[in-house]
Short mmCIF file of C-alpha atoms in Angstrom, two decimals:
data_model
loop_
_atom_site.label_atom_id
_atom_site.label_comp_id
_atom_site.label_asym_id
_atom_site.label_seq_id
_atom_site.Cartn_x
_atom_site.Cartn_y
_atom_site.Cartn_z
CA MET Q 141 4.35 22.03 -46.59
CA ASN Q 142 2.09 19.92 -44.46
CA PRO Q 143 4.48 17.28 -43.07
CA LEU Q 144 1.76 14.65 -43.14
CA GLU Q 145 2.01 14.63 -46.89
CA ARG Q 146 5.34 12.91 -46.78
CA TYR Q 147 3.59 9.83 -45.36
CA ALA Q 148 1.08 9.58 -48.20
CA PRO Q 149 3.12 6.84 -49.90
CA LEU Q 150 2.92 4.77 -46.72
CA VAL Q 151 -0.83 4.76 -46.21
CA ASP Q 152 -3.43 2.58 -47.91
CA ASP Q 153 -6.08 5.36 -48.25
CA GLU Q 154 -4.70 8.85 -48.54
CA GLU Q 155 -8.03 10.58 -48.54
CA ALA Q 156 -9.29 8.81 -45.43
CA PHE Q 157 -5.95 9.42 -43.73
CA PHE Q 158 -5.97 13.20 -44.29
CA ALA Q 159 -9.70 13.42 -43.40
CA ALA Q 160 -9.12 11.54 -40.10
CA CYS Q 161 -6.27 13.83 -39.21
CA GLU Q 162 -8.58 16.89 -39.51
CA ARG Q 163 -11.18 15.53 -37.04
CA PRO Q 164 -10.96 16.15 -33.30
CA LEU Q 165 -10.34 13.07 -31.10
CA PRO Q 166 -13.13 11.60 -28.98
CA SER Q 167 -12.75 11.95 -25.20
CA VAL Q 168 -11.50 8.66 -23.86
CA VAL Q 169 -10.86 7.41 -20.35
CA ARG Q 170 -9.17 4.37 -18.90
CA VAL Q 171 -10.70 2.72 -15.80
CA ASN Q 172 -8.11 2.58 -13.01
CA THR Q 173 -8.43 -0.90 -11.61
CA ILE Q 174 -6.22 -0.02 -8.57
CA LYS Q 175 -9.25 1.78 -7.23
CA THR Q 176 -12.34 0.29 -8.85
CA THR Q 177 -13.76 -2.13 -11.39
CA PRO Q 178 -14.97 -1.37 -14.96
CA GLU Q 179 -18.49 -2.26 -13.85
CA ARG Q 180 -18.52 0.28 -10.93
CA ALA Q 181 -16.89 2.98 -13.09
CA ARG Q 182 -19.67 2.54 -15.69
CA GLU Q 183 -22.38 2.68 -13.02
CA ALA Q 184 -20.89 5.88 -11.58
CA LEU Q 185 -21.03 7.52 -15.05
CA ASP Q 186 -24.57 6.27 -15.33
CA GLU Q 187 -25.45 7.91 -12.05
CA GLU Q 188 -24.37 11.24 -13.51
CA ASP Q 189 -25.99 10.67 -16.88
CA VAL Q 190 -22.66 10.80 -18.62
CA GLY Q 191 -22.90 8.91 -21.91
CA TYR Q 192 -20.13 6.58 -22.94
CA GLU Q 193 -19.36 3.71 -25.22
CA PRO Q 194 -16.90 0.90 -24.31
CA ALA Q 195 -13.98 0.80 -26.80
CA GLY Q 196 -14.93 -2.73 -27.70
CA TRP Q 197 -11.43 -4.19 -27.60
CA HIS Q 198 -10.88 -3.49 -23.94
CA ASP Q 199 -13.43 -3.17 -21.09
CA GLU Q 200 -11.27 -0.69 -19.25
CA ILE Q 201 -11.41 1.90 -22.10
CA LEU Q 202 -14.45 4.07 -22.46
CA LYS Q 203 -15.30 6.74 -25.06
CA LEU Q 204 -17.26 9.59 -23.41
CA ASP Q 205 -19.94 11.63 -25.10
CA GLY Q 206 -18.52 15.06 -25.20
CA ARG Q 207 -18.05 15.82 -21.52
CA SER Q 208 -14.55 16.30 -20.07
CA PRO Q 209 -13.96 13.46 -17.58
CA GLY Q 210 -12.49 15.86 -14.96
CA THR Q 211 -15.96 17.04 -13.92
CA THR Q 212 -17.23 13.64 -12.86
CA TRP Q 213 -17.23 11.92 -9.49
CA PRO Q 214 -15.38 8.81 -10.62
CA TYR Q 215 -12.62 11.03 -11.90
CA PHE Q 216 -12.42 12.88 -8.56
CA HIS Q 217 -12.00 9.48 -6.88
CA GLY Q 218 -9.22 8.40 -9.21
CA TRP Q 219 -11.42 5.70 -10.83
CA LEU Q 220 -10.77 7.22 -14.29
CA HIS Q 221 -7.86 8.65 -16.14
CA GLY Q 222 -8.07 10.59 -19.37
CA GLN Q 223 -5.90 8.66 -21.87
CA GLU Q 224 -6.07 8.51 -25.60
CA GLU Q 225 -7.26 5.12 -26.78
CA VAL Q 226 -4.21 4.25 -28.84
CA SER Q 227 -1.83 5.09 -26.03
CA ALA Q 228 -3.13 2.09 -24.09
CA LEU Q 229 -1.28 -0.08 -26.58
CA PRO Q 230 2.33 0.03 -25.31
CA ALA Q 231 1.56 -1.01 -21.76
CA LEU Q 232 -0.36 -4.01 -23.14
CA ALA Q 233 2.67 -4.92 -25.15
CA VAL Q 234 4.92 -4.62 -22.11
CA ASP Q 235 2.48 -6.98 -20.23
CA PRO Q 236 4.09 -6.48 -16.83
CA GLN Q 237 3.36 -9.01 -14.10
CA PRO Q 238 2.73 -8.46 -10.35
CA GLY Q 239 5.96 -8.30 -8.37
CA GLU Q 240 8.23 -7.41 -11.32
CA PHE Q 241 10.85 -4.68 -11.57
CA VAL Q 242 9.78 -2.52 -14.46
CA TRP Q 243 11.17 0.76 -15.96
CA ASP Q 244 9.16 3.52 -17.73
CA ALA Q 245 12.06 5.42 -19.21
CA CYS Q 246 10.14 8.60 -20.33
CA ALA Q 247 7.26 8.48 -17.94
CA ALA Q 248 5.70 11.91 -17.41
CA PRO Q 249 2.88 12.75 -17.33
CA GLY Q 250 2.12 9.15 -16.47
CA SER Q 251 -0.82 7.73 -18.39
CA LYS Q 252 1.16 4.72 -19.47
CA THR Q 253 2.99 4.52 -16.12
CA THR Q 254 -0.20 4.26 -14.13
CA GLN Q 255 -1.57 1.71 -16.54
CA LEU Q 256 1.59 -0.38 -15.98
CA ALA Q 257 1.08 -0.02 -12.21
CA ALA Q 258 -2.49 -1.31 -12.53
CA GLN Q 259 -1.30 -4.28 -14.61
CA MET Q 260 1.17 -5.10 -11.86
CA ASP Q 261 -1.68 -4.97 -9.30
CA ASP Q 262 0.29 -2.09 -7.70
CA THR Q 263 3.00 -4.52 -6.51
CA GLY Q 264 6.73 -5.04 -7.33
CA LEU Q 265 8.69 -1.95 -8.21
CA LEU Q 266 7.82 0.34 -11.08
CA VAL Q 267 10.39 3.03 -11.84
CA GLY Q 268 8.92 6.09 -13.52
CA ASN Q 269 11.73 8.28 -14.93
CA ASP Q 270 11.75 11.55 -16.72
CA ASN Q 271 14.63 13.97 -17.41
CA ASN Q 272 12.28 16.97 -17.01
CA LEU Q 273 11.78 17.88 -13.33
CA GLY Q 274 8.79 20.02 -14.07
CA ARG Q 275 6.94 17.19 -15.81
CA LEU Q 276 7.75 14.92 -12.88
CA SER Q 277 5.31 16.75 -10.71
CA ALA Q 278 2.51 15.92 -13.18
CA LEU Q 279 3.63 12.29 -13.04
CA ARG Q 280 3.51 12.23 -9.22
CA HIS Q 281 0.18 14.09 -9.12
CA ASN Q 282 -1.44 11.58 -11.57
CA ALA Q 283 0.02 8.49 -9.89
CA GLU Q 284 -1.16 9.59 -6.41
CA ARG Q 285 -4.61 10.53 -7.62
CA LEU Q 286 -4.91 7.04 -9.03
CA GLY Q 287 -3.74 5.53 -5.76
CA VAL Q 288 -0.48 4.06 -7.20
CA THR Q 289 1.94 2.96 -4.42
CA ASN Q 290 4.45 0.75 -6.29
CA LEU Q 291 6.08 3.64 -8.15
CA ALA Q 292 9.60 5.04 -7.58
CA VAL Q 293 10.06 8.38 -9.42
CA THR Q 294 13.53 9.27 -10.74
CA ASN Q 295 14.94 12.28 -12.54
CA GLN Q 296 17.73 11.03 -14.78
CA ASP Q 297 18.82 11.32 -18.41
CA ALA Q 298 17.38 7.99 -19.55
CA ARG Q 299 20.31 7.54 -22.04
CA ASN Q 300 22.67 6.81 -19.20
CA PHE Q 301 20.21 5.80 -16.52
CA SER Q 302 21.86 4.37 -13.42
CA LEU Q 303 20.36 1.58 -11.42
CA LYS Q 304 22.69 2.38 -8.53
CA PRO Q 305 19.95 4.07 -6.45
CA PHE Q 306 18.20 0.64 -6.45
CA GLY Q 307 21.24 -1.20 -5.20
CA SER Q 308 22.62 -2.48 -8.51
CA ASP Q 309 26.21 -1.80 -7.25
CA GLN Q 310 25.81 -4.55 -4.60
CA PHE Q 311 25.94 -7.21 -7.28
CA GLY Q 312 29.02 -8.77 -8.89
CA GLY Q 313 31.15 -8.65 -5.73
CA TYR Q 314 31.66 -4.91 -6.07
CA ARG Q 315 30.48 -2.53 -3.41
CA TYR Q 316 31.17 1.12 -4.08
CA ASP Q 317 31.03 2.45 -0.58
CA GLY Q 318 32.00 -0.60 1.41
CA SER Q 319 28.84 -0.45 3.47
CA ASP Q 320 26.21 -3.14 3.90
CA SER Q 321 23.22 -2.76 6.12
CA ASP Q 322 23.27 -6.40 7.38
CA GLY Q 323 27.07 -6.82 7.52
CA ASP Q 324 27.63 -9.62 5.01
CA ASP Q 325 28.89 -9.41 1.41
CA GLU Q 326 25.62 -10.53 -0.20
CA PRO Q 327 23.42 -7.96 -1.88
CA ASP Q 328 20.54 -6.69 0.28
CA GLU Q 329 17.36 -8.69 -0.36
CA ALA Q 330 15.67 -5.53 -1.67
CA ALA Q 331 18.56 -4.59 -4.04
CA ARG Q 332 17.85 -4.94 -7.75
CA GLU Q 333 20.32 -5.35 -10.60
CA ALA Q 334 18.31 -5.26 -13.81
CA PHE Q 335 14.80 -4.67 -15.03
CA ASP Q 336 12.39 -7.48 -15.97
CA ARG Q 337 10.72 -5.17 -18.49
CA ALA Q 338 11.12 -1.65 -19.85
CA LEU Q 339 8.92 0.74 -21.82
CA VAL Q 340 10.52 3.47 -24.02
CA ASP Q 341 7.71 5.72 -24.99
CA ALA Q 342 10.08 8.12 -26.57
CA PRO Q 343 9.95 11.81 -27.02
CA CYS Q 344 9.18 12.36 -30.74
CA SER Q 345 7.94 14.76 -33.40
CA CYS Q 346 4.32 13.81 -32.43
CA GLU Q 347 2.45 14.11 -35.71
CA GLY Q 348 0.27 11.38 -34.46
CA THR Q 349 -1.23 13.75 -31.98
CA VAL Q 350 -2.39 16.22 -34.67
CA ARG Q 351 -6.04 15.55 -33.89
CA LYS Q 352 -5.50 16.67 -30.30
CA ASN Q 353 -2.95 19.41 -31.03
CA PRO Q 354 -2.90 20.71 -34.62
CA ASP Q 355 0.07 23.03 -33.74
CA VAL Q 356 2.43 20.08 -33.99
CA LEU Q 357 2.42 20.47 -37.74
CA ASP Q 358 3.52 24.08 -37.64
CA GLN Q 359 6.38 23.25 -35.36
CA TRP Q 360 7.55 20.20 -37.38
CA THR Q 361 11.00 20.36 -38.97
CA LEU Q 362 13.19 17.60 -40.47
CA ASP Q 363 16.09 18.89 -38.33
CA HIS Q 364 14.01 18.20 -35.23
CA VAL Q 365 13.27 14.65 -36.50
CA HIS Q 366 16.99 14.00 -36.89
CA SER Q 367 17.93 15.48 -33.53
CA VAL Q 368 15.21 13.57 -31.57
CA ALA Q 369 16.25 10.38 -33.37
CA GLY Q 370 19.62 10.59 -31.66
CA ILE Q 371 17.91 10.72 -28.27
CA GLN Q 372 15.60 7.85 -29.15
CA LYS Q 373 18.49 5.64 -30.14
CA GLY Q 374 20.26 6.41 -26.87
CA VAL Q 375 17.26 5.70 -24.63
CA LEU Q 376 16.29 2.44 -26.40
CA ARG Q 377 19.86 1.17 -26.25
CA ARG Q 378 20.04 1.92 -22.52
CA ALA Q 379 16.68 0.19 -21.93
CA ILE Q 380 18.01 -2.98 -23.58
CA GLN Q 381 21.26 -2.88 -21.59
CA ALA Q 382 19.38 -2.35 -18.31
CA THR Q 383 16.96 -5.22 -18.87
CA LYS Q 384 17.82 -8.81 -17.97
CA PRO Q 385 18.21 -11.50 -20.68
CA GLY Q 386 14.90 -12.77 -21.71
CA GLY Q 387 13.22 -9.57 -20.59
CA THR Q 388 10.95 -7.38 -22.64
CA VAL Q 389 11.59 -3.87 -24.01
CA VAL Q 390 8.79 -1.96 -25.77
CA TYR Q 391 9.43 0.97 -27.98
CA SER Q 392 6.62 3.35 -28.89
CA THR Q 393 6.15 6.83 -30.34
CA CYS Q 394 3.29 9.01 -31.62
CA THR Q 395 4.97 9.82 -34.88
CA PHE Q 396 4.63 8.35 -38.39
CA ALA Q 397 8.30 9.13 -39.26
CA PRO Q 398 10.27 6.01 -40.12
CA GLU Q 399 13.38 7.97 -39.12
CA GLU Q 400 12.07 7.87 -35.49
CA ASN Q 401 10.55 4.36 -35.63
CA GLU Q 402 11.94 1.63 -37.87
CA ALA Q 403 15.31 3.35 -38.10
CA ILE Q 404 15.67 3.38 -34.31
CA LEU Q 405 14.74 -0.28 -34.10
CA THR Q 406 17.29 -1.16 -36.83
CA HIS Q 407 19.95 0.68 -34.93
CA ALA Q 408 19.11 -1.22 -31.71
CA LEU Q 409 18.99 -4.60 -33.54
CA GLU Q 410 22.44 -3.92 -34.99
CA GLU Q 411 24.09 -2.57 -31.80
CA GLU Q 412 22.48 -4.48 -28.89
CA ASP Q 413 21.66 -8.09 -27.92
CA CYS Q 414 17.98 -8.16 -28.79
CA ARG Q 415 15.50 -9.37 -31.26
CA MET Q 416 12.07 -8.26 -32.51
CA VAL Q 417 9.07 -10.30 -31.27
CA GLU Q 418 5.56 -10.41 -32.59
CA PHE Q 419 2.66 -9.32 -30.45
CA ASP Q 420 -1.09 -9.07 -31.09
CA SER Q 421 -2.56 -5.68 -31.34
CA PRO Q 422 -6.21 -5.29 -30.38
CA LEU Q 423 -6.43 -2.29 -32.74
CA ASP Q 424 -6.23 -2.52 -36.50
CA THR Q 425 -2.63 -1.88 -37.52
CA VAL Q 426 -0.20 -2.30 -40.41
CA SER Q 427 3.35 -3.61 -40.33
CA GLY Q 428 6.47 -1.58 -39.82
CA VAL Q 429 8.13 -0.52 -43.14
CA THR Q 430 11.47 -1.79 -44.38
CA GLU Q 431 12.23 1.06 -46.86
CA TRP Q 432 11.94 4.78 -46.66
CA GLU Q 433 13.47 7.53 -48.79
CA GLY Q 434 16.32 5.33 -49.98
CA GLU Q 435 17.05 3.82 -46.58
CA GLU Q 436 16.58 0.10 -45.91
CA TYR Q 437 15.68 -1.21 -42.48
CA HIS Q 438 16.14 -4.50 -40.72
CA PRO Q 439 13.66 -7.07 -42.16
CA ASP Q 440 12.24 -7.87 -38.69
CA VAL Q 441 10.87 -4.42 -38.12
CA THR Q 442 7.77 -5.63 -39.97
CA LYS Q 443 6.79 -7.12 -36.62
CA ALA Q 444 6.18 -3.61 -35.30
CA HIS Q 445 2.73 -2.08 -35.50
CA ARG Q 446 1.86 1.18 -37.20
CA VAL Q 447 -1.49 2.71 -36.23
CA TYR Q 448 -3.03 5.33 -38.63
CA PRO Q 449 -5.82 7.60 -37.43
CA HIS Q 450 -8.29 6.43 -40.07
CA HIS Q 451 -8.03 2.78 -39.10
CA ASN Q 452 -9.56 2.92 -35.59
CA ASP Q 453 -10.58 6.63 -35.30
CA THR Q 454 -7.67 7.22 -32.87
CA GLY Q 455 -4.39 9.21 -32.92
CA GLY Q 456 -1.39 7.90 -34.83
CA PHE Q 457 0.99 5.58 -33.14
CA PHE Q 458 3.94 3.17 -33.47
CA CYS Q 459 4.72 0.26 -31.17
CA ALA Q 460 7.29 -2.49 -31.27
CA LYS Q 461 8.27 -5.25 -28.88
CA LEU Q 462 11.83 -6.52 -28.36
CA GLU Q 463 13.28 -9.37 -26.33
CA VAL Q 464 16.67 -8.97 -24.70
CA THR Q 465 18.80 -11.98 -25.76
CA ALA Q 466 21.97 -11.69 -23.63
CA MET R 265 4.57 10.34 19.22
CA SER R 266 4.55 13.91 18.11
CA GLY R 267 7.70 15.81 17.06
CA GLU R 268 8.94 17.47 20.19
CA HIS R 269 12.43 16.10 19.61
CA ASP R 270 12.69 17.49 16.03
CA GLY R 271 16.05 16.90 14.40
CA ASP R 272 19.26 17.78 16.00
CA GLU R 273 21.04 19.03 12.95
CA THR R 274 24.53 19.26 14.53
CA GLY R 275 26.90 16.78 16.04
CA ASP R 276 26.73 13.05 15.64
CA THR R 277 22.97 12.52 16.07
CA PRO R 278 21.51 11.17 12.85
CA SER R 279 18.99 13.63 11.37
CA ASN R 280 16.31 13.56 8.79
CA SER R 281 17.28 14.43 5.18
CA GLY R 282 15.24 16.11 2.62
CA GLN R 283 17.40 14.41 -0.13
CA GLN R 284 16.65 10.80 0.50
CA PHE R 285 13.99 8.36 1.69
CA ASP R 286 14.84 6.60 5.00
CA ARG R 287 12.84 3.60 6.06
CA LEU R 288 10.94 4.07 9.30
CA PRO R 289 12.26 2.10 12.21
CA ALA R 290 9.92 -0.79 13.21
CA THR R 291 9.67 0.27 16.81
CA ALA R 292 10.88 2.98 19.15
CA ASP R 293 13.75 0.70 20.29
CA GLU R 294 15.20 0.85 16.80
CA ARG R 295 14.85 4.59 16.35
CA GLU R 296 18.06 6.42 15.57
CA VAL R 297 16.82 9.69 14.15
CA PRO R 298 15.15 11.76 16.81
CA GLY R 299 11.54 12.55 16.30
CA ARG R 300 11.13 10.03 13.47
CA ALA R 301 7.78 8.17 13.55
CA THR R 302 8.02 4.38 13.74
CA ARG R 303 6.22 1.86 11.61
CA GLU R 304 4.34 0.63 14.71
CA GLU R 305 3.19 4.21 15.52
CA VAL R 306 2.08 4.92 11.91
CA VAL R 307 0.10 1.73 11.49
CA GLY R 308 -1.22 2.18 15.06
CA TRP R 309 -2.35 5.67 14.32
CA TRP R 310 -4.54 4.55 11.41
CA GLU R 311 -6.04 1.88 13.61
CA GLU R 312 -6.59 4.19 16.53
CA ARG R 313 -7.93 7.07 14.54
CA PHE R 314 -9.96 5.36 11.84
CA GLY R 315 -10.25 1.72 12.97
CA ILE R 316 -8.27 0.51 9.94
CA SER R 317 -6.69 -2.88 10.66
CA PRO R 318 -2.93 -3.05 10.79
CA GLU R 319 -2.96 -6.00 8.31
CA THR R 320 -4.08 -3.51 5.63
CA PHE R 321 -0.48 -2.36 5.54
CA ASP R 322 1.38 -5.71 5.80
CA GLU R 323 2.73 -5.40 2.23
CA PHE R 324 3.78 -1.77 2.60
CA THR R 325 6.92 -0.17 3.70
CA PHE R 326 7.02 3.34 5.22
CA TRP R 327 9.62 6.02 4.61
CA GLU R 328 10.42 9.59 5.65
CA LYS R 329 11.71 12.21 3.22
CA GLY R 330 11.39 15.81 4.18
CA LYS R 331 10.66 16.72 7.78
CA GLY R 332 7.74 14.63 9.02
CA LYS R 333 6.49 13.59 5.58
CA ILE R 334 5.79 9.82 5.56
CA TRP R 335 5.46 7.90 2.27
CA ALA R 336 3.77 4.53 1.88
CA PHE R 337 5.46 2.25 -0.75
CA GLY R 338 3.73 -0.99 -1.83
CA GLY R 339 6.87 -3.05 -1.86
CA ASP R 340 10.45 -2.93 -0.70
CA THR R 341 13.72 -1.35 -1.88
CA VAL R 342 17.12 -0.45 -0.49
CA ASP R 343 17.35 1.94 2.47
CA PRO R 344 18.20 4.81 2.23
CA ILE R 345 17.26 5.60 -1.37
CA ARG R 346 17.99 8.91 -3.14
CA ILE R 347 15.24 9.41 -5.64
CA GLU R 348 12.43 11.88 -6.27
CA GLY R 349 9.37 9.94 -5.20
CA LEU R 350 8.62 6.54 -3.53
CA GLY R 351 5.04 5.29 -3.39
CA MET R 352 2.50 7.80 -2.16
CA ALA R 353 2.72 10.75 0.25
CA PHE R 354 0.75 9.29 3.10
CA LEU R 355 0.93 11.03 6.43
CA ARG R 356 2.26 14.21 7.97
CA THR R 357 4.01 13.63 11.29
CA ARG R 358 6.31 15.61 13.60
CA GLN R 359 3.35 17.85 14.52
CA GLU R 360 0.91 17.59 17.41
CA HIS R 361 -1.93 16.23 15.25
CA TRP R 362 -0.88 13.90 12.51
CA LYS R 363 -2.56 14.51 9.15
CA PRO R 364 -3.22 11.91 6.50
CA THR R 365 -3.19 12.94 2.82
CA THR R 366 -6.23 13.08 0.61
CA ASN R 367 -4.77 10.44 -1.61
CA ALA R 368 -3.97 8.09 1.30
CA VAL R 369 -7.49 8.37 2.60
CA GLN R 370 -8.97 7.71 -0.77
CA ARG R 371 -6.73 4.71 -1.18
CA PHE R 372 -6.89 3.15 2.29
CA GLY R 373 -9.93 4.68 3.88
CA ARG R 374 -12.77 2.47 2.64
CA ASP R 375 -12.68 0.20 5.66
CA ALA R 376 -12.63 3.00 8.27
CA THR R 377 -15.00 2.42 11.19
CA LYS R 378 -14.59 5.63 13.19
CA ASN R 379 -14.10 9.33 12.80
CA VAL R 380 -15.89 9.17 9.40
CA VAL R 381 -18.20 12.00 8.40
CA GLU R 382 -20.64 10.99 5.72
CA LEU R 383 -21.89 13.78 3.50
CA SER R 384 -24.49 13.63 0.88
CA GLY R 385 -25.92 15.76 -1.93
CA GLU R 386 -24.81 19.32 -1.93
CA ALA R 387 -22.58 18.89 1.17
CA ALA R 388 -20.44 16.35 -0.66
CA THR R 389 -20.15 18.54 -3.73
CA ARG R 390 -19.08 21.49 -1.52
CA PHE R 391 -16.46 19.42 0.22
CA ALA R 392 -14.92 18.21 -3.13
CA ALA R 393 -14.82 21.87 -4.26
CA GLY R 394 -12.67 22.70 -1.21
CA GLU R 395 -15.36 24.63 0.69
CA ASP R 396 -15.74 24.81 4.49
CA GLN R 397 -19.24 24.19 5.92
CA GLU R 398 -21.16 23.71 9.14
CA VAL R 399 -21.98 20.07 9.88
CA GLU R 400 -23.81 18.11 12.54
CA TRP R 401 -21.03 16.06 14.36
CA ASP R 402 -20.71 15.12 17.94
CA GLY R 403 -17.57 12.96 17.67
CA ASP R 404 -13.80 13.89 17.96
CA TRP R 405 -12.46 17.14 16.75
CA GLY R 406 -9.47 17.29 14.43
CA TYR R 407 -8.75 15.48 11.20
CA LEU R 408 -11.69 13.33 10.08
CA LEU R 409 -12.24 11.04 7.14
CA VAL R 410 -14.92 12.54 4.86
CA ALA R 411 -16.90 10.10 2.68
CA HIS R 412 -20.03 9.89 0.56
CA GLU R 413 -22.05 7.23 -1.16
CA LEU R 414 -21.20 6.39 -4.76
CA VAL R 415 -22.85 3.51 -6.62
CA GLY R 416 -24.19 2.00 -3.46
CA GLU R 417 -20.94 2.01 -1.34
CA ARG R 418 -19.27 4.45 0.94
CA GLU R 419 -16.34 6.06 -0.86
CA PRO R 420 -13.76 8.25 0.94
CA MET R 421 -13.33 11.73 -0.56
CA GLY R 422 -10.63 13.17 1.61
CA VAL R 423 -9.69 14.74 4.94
CA GLY R 424 -11.77 17.35 6.84
CA LEU R 425 -10.57 19.34 9.78
CA TYR R 426 -13.49 19.59 12.26
CA LEU R 427 -13.36 22.53 14.71
CA HIS R 428 -16.10 24.52 16.47
CA GLY R 429 -18.93 23.00 14.42
CA GLU R 430 -17.26 23.66 11.13
CA LEU R 431 -15.80 21.08 8.72
CA ARG R 432 -12.89 22.54 6.75
CA SER R 433 -12.11 20.75 3.51
CA THR R 434 -8.40 20.04 3.13
CA VAL R 435 -8.70 18.70 -0.43
CA PRO R 436 -5.67 20.29 -2.12
CA LYS R 437 -6.27 22.85 -4.86
CA GLY R 438 -5.08 20.52 -7.57
CA ARG R 439 -7.62 17.91 -6.54
CA GLN R 440 -10.58 20.22 -6.05
CA GLU R 441 -13.36 19.80 -8.64
CA SER R 442 -16.72 21.34 -9.29
CA LEU R 443 -18.95 18.27 -9.31
CA PRO R 444 -22.63 17.64 -9.76
CA VAL R 445 -24.87 17.19 -6.78
CA LEU R 446 -25.84 13.47 -6.57
CA ASP R 447 -29.30 12.40 -5.29
#
């Protein structure tokens, strides 16, 4: 069975939904403002006669005519990064500010991480974590090509991520090794205790990427949905715990499955000190769902955004914004 | 400032570790790990070699992880720090001729005033593809900043090693691209 069929009851226009899922995705790039401006990036593409169309909702996002961005000069210089249009959404929801301490819990290969770095003007401290050491090299390669210098790369299981490497153990009067570089009992100036913001772009069953990778449908199983949901709950809970009160946590996936989206939010809302907050999406979206196959979800999950491929000619996506309350 | 005193791995002398990032000492007076470059030397090297002003790096901290590998981090954090990456791999020290990375030159090299080879047309395309080529150059030998013009401004491409009339491209394999020849 085509797993996409289970979502037919959720979409407004089944025919358009299935038709969009069959079409390949346009080639889209994000302009890297750490190294250039949208104007200069467009001029560089013009010099090479590469056709493009601005995404309309954001001047840093360009849809290319056919050609792979890798074979252009602005790509070589790290002015451009190939990134699916819809995947620019979560970093916009995180909205990190220059100088902040920000966590990207599942960062590799780094499209969203490098977008966060650019939003922070490449200042502060951005922690890009991934539990897969092999994927970390892709993250580092992409970040360095784009000229990112505010990134710390870690290789931990995000579900029990420790802030100790960043000096969190120096707070609260407890010092684990009795040492202190400047000889007093205060935390070092550069030590950090909790994040200002976090992004959980969770591993998922990825049906939303079907236009890029049709194989995802053959590999899809309900068992996988349930097992990955356990990981998603763990990572989101840890992100809420590791973020300071008043801070922002964004949860996103590229799946349509409510078991991996609204159900995860409901779990976090019940177990952790947080609340859902509304945010504006520049893309056309619909609200999160409160019922699915006999399950009921927290009423506030309607503040989350569902993105279907036929609404904006993109991949499928889910994005929710939470505020940490204590 | 080269690495003739490379790490004494025995006894009480502190040594470099491949497992953690250690902040560079500000000056030679504060150096504890033998052979470790200082912040002053690193910033001074960019000024001496490429004419890049030390203020460019005011907001950056510099760290060593792995022998001689210097990282530039655009902020500050605790020292030492045991993580996988911190900022950008920036400069290779502890060898006779220090070598900047392609990514560092692309990020910080726009304001270079010396030891810059400008290539155009086919020569720029060949450099980006990782090819060695003969060039006209009567300046210093060694590691040079290689740039070309892109939309009306000089843009650094990477690092070339100039020896005996030949410019060797050091653009790493993963960064090499087959690019069109610009007019």
